[in-house]
PDB file of C-alpha atoms in Angstrom:
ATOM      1  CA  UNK A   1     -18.432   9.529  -0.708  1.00 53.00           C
ATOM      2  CA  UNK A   2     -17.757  12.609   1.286  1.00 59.00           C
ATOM      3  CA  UNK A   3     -14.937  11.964   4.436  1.00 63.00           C
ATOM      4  CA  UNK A   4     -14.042   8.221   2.640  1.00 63.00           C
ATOM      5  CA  UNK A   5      -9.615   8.125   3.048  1.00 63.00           C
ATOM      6  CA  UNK A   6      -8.640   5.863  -0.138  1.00 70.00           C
ATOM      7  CA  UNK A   7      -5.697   5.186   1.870  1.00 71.00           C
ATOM      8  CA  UNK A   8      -5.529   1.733   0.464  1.00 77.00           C
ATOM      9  CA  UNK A   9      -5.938  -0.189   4.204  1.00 80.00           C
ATOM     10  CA  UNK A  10      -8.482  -0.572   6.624  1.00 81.00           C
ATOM     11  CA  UNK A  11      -8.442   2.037   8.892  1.00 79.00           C
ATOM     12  CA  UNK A  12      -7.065  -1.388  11.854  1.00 81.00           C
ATOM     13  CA  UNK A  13      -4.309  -1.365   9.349  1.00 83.00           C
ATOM     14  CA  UNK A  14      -3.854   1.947   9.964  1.00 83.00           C
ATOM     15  CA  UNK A  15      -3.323   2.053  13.405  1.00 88.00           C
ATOM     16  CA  UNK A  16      -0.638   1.818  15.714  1.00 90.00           C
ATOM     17  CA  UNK A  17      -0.277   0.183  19.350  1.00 90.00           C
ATOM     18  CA  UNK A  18      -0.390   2.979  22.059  1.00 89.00           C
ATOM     19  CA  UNK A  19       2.931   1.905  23.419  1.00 91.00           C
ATOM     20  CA  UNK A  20       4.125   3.305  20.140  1.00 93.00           C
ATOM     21  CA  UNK A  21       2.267   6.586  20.310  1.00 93.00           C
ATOM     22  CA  UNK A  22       3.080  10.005  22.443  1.00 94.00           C
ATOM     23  CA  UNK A  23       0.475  10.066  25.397  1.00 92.00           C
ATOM     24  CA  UNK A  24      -1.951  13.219  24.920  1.00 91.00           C
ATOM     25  CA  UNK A  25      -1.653  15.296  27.721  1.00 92.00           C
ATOM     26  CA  UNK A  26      -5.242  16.972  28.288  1.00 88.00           C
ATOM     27  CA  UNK A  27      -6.072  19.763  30.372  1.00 89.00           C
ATOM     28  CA  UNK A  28      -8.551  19.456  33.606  1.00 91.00           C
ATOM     29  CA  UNK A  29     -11.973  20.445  32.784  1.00 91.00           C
ATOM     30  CA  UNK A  30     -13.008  23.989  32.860  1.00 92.00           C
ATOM     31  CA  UNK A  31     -16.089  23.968  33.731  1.00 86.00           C
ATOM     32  CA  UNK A  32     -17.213  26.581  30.720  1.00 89.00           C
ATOM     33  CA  UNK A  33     -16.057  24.960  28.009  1.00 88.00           C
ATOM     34  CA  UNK A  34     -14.984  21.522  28.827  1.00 89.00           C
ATOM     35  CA  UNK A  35     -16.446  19.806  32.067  1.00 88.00           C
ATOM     36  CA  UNK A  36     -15.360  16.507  34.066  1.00 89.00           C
ATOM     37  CA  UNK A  37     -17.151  13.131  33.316  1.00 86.00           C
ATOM     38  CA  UNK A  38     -19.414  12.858  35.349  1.00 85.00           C
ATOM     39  CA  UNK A  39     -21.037  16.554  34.411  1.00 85.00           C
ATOM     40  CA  UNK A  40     -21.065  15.634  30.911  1.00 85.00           C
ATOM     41  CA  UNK A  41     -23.033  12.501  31.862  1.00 82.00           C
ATOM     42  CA  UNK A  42     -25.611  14.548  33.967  1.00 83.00           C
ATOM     43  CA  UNK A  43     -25.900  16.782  30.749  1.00 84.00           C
ATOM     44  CA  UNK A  44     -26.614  14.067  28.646  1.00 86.00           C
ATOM     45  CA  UNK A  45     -30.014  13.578  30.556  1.00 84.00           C
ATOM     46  CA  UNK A  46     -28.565   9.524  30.697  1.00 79.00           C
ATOM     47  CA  UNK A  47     -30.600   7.905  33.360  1.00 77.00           C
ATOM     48  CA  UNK A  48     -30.033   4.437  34.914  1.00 75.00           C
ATOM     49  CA  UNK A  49     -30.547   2.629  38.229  1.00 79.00           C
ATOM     50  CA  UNK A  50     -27.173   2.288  40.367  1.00 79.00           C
ATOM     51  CA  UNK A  51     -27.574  -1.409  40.909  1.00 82.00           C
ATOM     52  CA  UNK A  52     -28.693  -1.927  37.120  1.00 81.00           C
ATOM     53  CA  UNK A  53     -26.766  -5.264  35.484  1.00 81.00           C
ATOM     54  CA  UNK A  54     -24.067  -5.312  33.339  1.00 79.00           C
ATOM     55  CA  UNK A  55     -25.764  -5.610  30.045  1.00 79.00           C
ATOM     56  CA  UNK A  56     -22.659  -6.389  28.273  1.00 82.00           C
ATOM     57  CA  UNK A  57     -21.275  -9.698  28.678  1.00 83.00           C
ATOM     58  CA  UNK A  58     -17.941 -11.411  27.151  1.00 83.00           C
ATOM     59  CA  UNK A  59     -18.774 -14.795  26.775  1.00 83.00           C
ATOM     60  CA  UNK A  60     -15.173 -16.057  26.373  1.00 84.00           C
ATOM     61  CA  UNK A  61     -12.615 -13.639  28.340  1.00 81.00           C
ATOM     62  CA  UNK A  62      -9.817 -16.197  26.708  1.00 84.00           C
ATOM     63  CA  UNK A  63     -10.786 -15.292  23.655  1.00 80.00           C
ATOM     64  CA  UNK A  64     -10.366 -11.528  24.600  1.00 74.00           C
ATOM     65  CA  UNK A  65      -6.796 -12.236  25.800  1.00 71.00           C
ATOM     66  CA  UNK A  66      -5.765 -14.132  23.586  1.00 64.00           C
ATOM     67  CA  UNK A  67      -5.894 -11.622  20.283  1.00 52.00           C
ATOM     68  CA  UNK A  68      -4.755  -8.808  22.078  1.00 50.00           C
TER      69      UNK A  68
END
């Protein structure tokens, strides 16, 4: 299939931990070509309430902590 990696691994596998990797420096927003969060949001046409709920709950936080 077109973009498949036969890399032998899962692309986890692949991976490193951040602390191992170089931190990407990115420039600020431009406002022509790249734009801040919150105006790529608007741009998006995502709508919401502001007091919506959380729609995504972790049942067990332990569980989260534990296989980091």
């Amino acid at each position: 299939l077109f973009g498949t990696l036969k890399h032998g691994k899962t692309d986890a596998a692949s991976l490193k931990p951040a602390k191992d990797c170089k931190k990407i420096t990115y420039p600020r927003p431009d406002g022509v070509l790249t734009f801040d969060k919150l105006s790529s949001v608007f741009l998006s046409n995502t709508n919401h309430e502001e007091n919506q709920q959380v729609h995504l709950v972790v049942k067990d936080m332990a569980l989260q902590k534990a296989s980091e």
